[in-house]
Coordinates of C-alpha atoms and ligand atoms in Angstrom, one line a residue:
M16 CA -104.2 8.6 -27.2
P17 CA -102.2 7.9 -24.8
H18 CA -98.4 7.8 -24.8
S19 CA -96.5 5.0 -23.6
G20 CA -92.8 5.7 -21.8
R21 CA -90.0 3.7 -20.7
C22 CA -87.0 4.3 -18.6
L23 CA -83.5 3.1 -20.6
C24 CA -83.4 -0.1 -19.6
G25 CA -86.9 -0.6 -19.9
A26 CA -87.5 -2.2 -17.3
V27 CA -90.0 1.2 -16.0
E28 CA -93.2 1.9 -18.6
L29 CA -96.1 4.5 -17.7
E30 CA -98.9 5.4 -19.8
V31 CA -100.5 9.5 -20.1
S32 CA -103.7 10.1 -21.6
G33 CA -105.5 13.0 -22.5
S34 CA -103.5 16.2 -23.0
P35 CA -101.3 18.1 -20.3
V36 CA -102.4 20.7 -17.8
A37 CA -98.8 22.4 -19.5
M38 CA -95.2 22.4 -21.2
G39 CA -92.4 24.0 -21.5
Y40 CA -89.0 24.0 -20.2
C41 CA -87.7 24.2 -16.2
H42 CA -84.4 25.6 -15.4
C43 CA -84.1 24.9 -12.1
S44 CA -80.2 23.5 -10.9
F45 CA -81.9 20.1 -9.9
C46 CA -83.4 19.2 -13.5
R47 CA -80.0 20.8 -15.0
S48 CA -78.1 18.2 -12.8
G49 CA -80.3 15.6 -13.7
S50 CA -80.6 16.1 -16.9
G51 CA -77.0 17.8 -17.5
D52 CA -78.7 20.3 -20.1
P53 CA -78.9 23.4 -19.5
F54 CA -82.4 22.8 -18.9
N55 CA -85.1 20.4 -18.9
A56 CA -88.8 20.3 -21.2
F57 CA -91.7 19.0 -19.1
S58 CA -94.8 18.1 -19.5
L59 CA -97.7 18.8 -16.1
W60 CA -101.0 15.3 -16.2
K61 CA -103.0 15.4 -14.0
H62 CA -102.2 11.9 -11.7
D63 CA -105.9 10.3 -12.9
A64 CA -103.9 11.1 -16.5
F65 CA -101.1 8.6 -15.6
R66 CA -100.9 5.6 -14.5
I67 CA -97.1 2.6 -14.8
K68 CA -98.3 0.0 -16.6
A69 CA -95.0 -1.4 -15.3
G70 CA -91.4 -2.0 -13.1
A71 CA -93.2 -0.2 -10.5
Q72 CA -91.4 -2.2 -8.4
H73 CA -88.3 -0.2 -9.6
L74 CA -88.8 2.9 -9.5
A75 CA -87.7 4.8 -6.5
T76 CA -87.8 8.3 -5.3
S77 CA -84.7 10.3 -4.4
G78 CA -86.1 12.0 -2.4
K79 CA -86.3 15.9 -2.3
T80 CA -89.0 17.2 -0.6
T81 CA -92.4 15.6 0.0
E82 CA -94.2 17.8 -2.0
S83 CA -91.5 17.0 -5.0
Q84 CA -90.8 13.8 -5.8
P85 CA -88.2 12.7 -9.2
K86 CA -88.3 9.7 -10.0
Y87 CA -85.9 6.7 -11.1
C88 CA -84.9 3.5 -12.3
T89 CA -82.8 1.5 -9.5
I90 CA -81.9 -1.0 -11.7
C91 CA -80.9 2.0 -14.9
G92 CA -80.7 5.7 -13.3
D93 CA -82.5 6.9 -15.4
R94 CA -85.2 9.9 -14.8
L95 CA -88.2 9.3 -15.9
M96 CA -90.8 11.8 -14.1
T97 CA -90.6 14.1 -11.4
D98 CA -94.2 13.7 -9.0
Y99 CA -96.1 17.1 -7.0
P100 CA -98.7 14.4 -4.8
T101 CA -99.7 17.4 -2.7
L102 CA -100.3 19.4 -7.1
G103 CA -102.1 15.9 -7.6
L104 CA -99.7 17.1 -10.6
V105 CA -96.9 14.5 -12.6
D106 CA -94.1 16.1 -14.6
V107 CA -93.0 12.9 -17.5
F108 CA -90.2 14.3 -18.7
V109 CA -90.7 14.8 -23.0
S110 CA -87.9 12.6 -23.1
T111 CA -89.7 10.5 -22.1
L112 CA -92.9 10.6 -23.9
P113 CA -91.0 9.7 -27.7
T114 CA -94.6 10.0 -29.5
L115 CA -95.5 13.5 -27.6
A116 CA -95.3 15.9 -29.6
F117 CA -94.1 18.6 -27.3
C118 CA -95.6 22.4 -28.0
P119 CA -94.0 24.7 -24.8
S120 CA -95.8 27.1 -23.6
I121 CA -93.5 28.5 -21.2
H122 CA -90.0 28.7 -19.6
I123 CA -90.6 28.0 -15.7
N124 CA -87.5 28.5 -12.6
C125 CA -85.9 31.3 -14.4
A126 CA -84.1 33.0 -11.5
E127 CA -82.0 29.6 -12.2
M128 CA -80.7 29.9 -16.0
V129 CA -77.6 30.2 -17.2
L130 CA -78.8 30.0 -20.1
P131 CA -80.9 32.4 -21.6
V132 CA -83.2 31.3 -24.2
R133 CA -85.0 34.0 -26.3
D134 CA -88.3 32.2 -27.7
G135 CA -91.2 35.1 -27.0
L136 CA -92.4 32.7 -24.7
P137 CA -93.1 33.3 -21.0
K138 CA -90.9 33.2 -18.5
L139 CA -91.3 33.2 -14.8
K140 CA -88.8 33.4 -12.3
D141 CA -90.5 30.4 -10.7
F142 CA -94.2 29.0 -10.0
P143 CA -97.2 29.8 -12.0
A144 CA -99.1 31.4 -8.9
A145 CA -101.3 28.3 -9.2
L146 CA -98.2 26.2 -8.2
G147 CA -97.6 28.4 -5.1
G148 CA -95.1 30.0 -7.2
S149 CA -94.6 33.8 -7.3
G150 CA -96.5 34.3 -10.5
E151 CA -93.7 36.6 -11.9
M152 CA -92.4 37.2 -15.1
I153 CA -88.9 38.2 -15.9
A154 CA -88.1 40.1 -18.9
D155 CA -87.7 37.7 -22.7
Ligands
ZN224 ZN1 -84.0 1.5 -16.5
ZN225 ZN1 -86.2 21.7 -12.3

């Protein structure tokens, strides 16, 4: 079953289908400052499971790096997702997908954690090794 999402003003609509590659929480400073929360809930999808349904012309990139491209609506400013073109993956923020059953399995970028979470889930210092990170874990 596909899941649809939209920005706050509704100009940009997106859709994901199938199952995400991973779901969890990111503690990096970019996610924290962008969301205004102590960490951000993410769902990672392959590019072929993701499409923009409407309003692609209103989607802009805040341009952090070529590897990590946060996308927001130019009308309402809502952040919807971060594209990882070199990995072929897109992180659609869980808050963007109201019908997705969120089943987190991991915390990432925990070296930057400001609010400790003791939920028994694995905690990676940065990114998984398969995504170019160190793959190192930190204690719960
Ligand atoms: Zn919008
Ligand atoms: Zn992050």
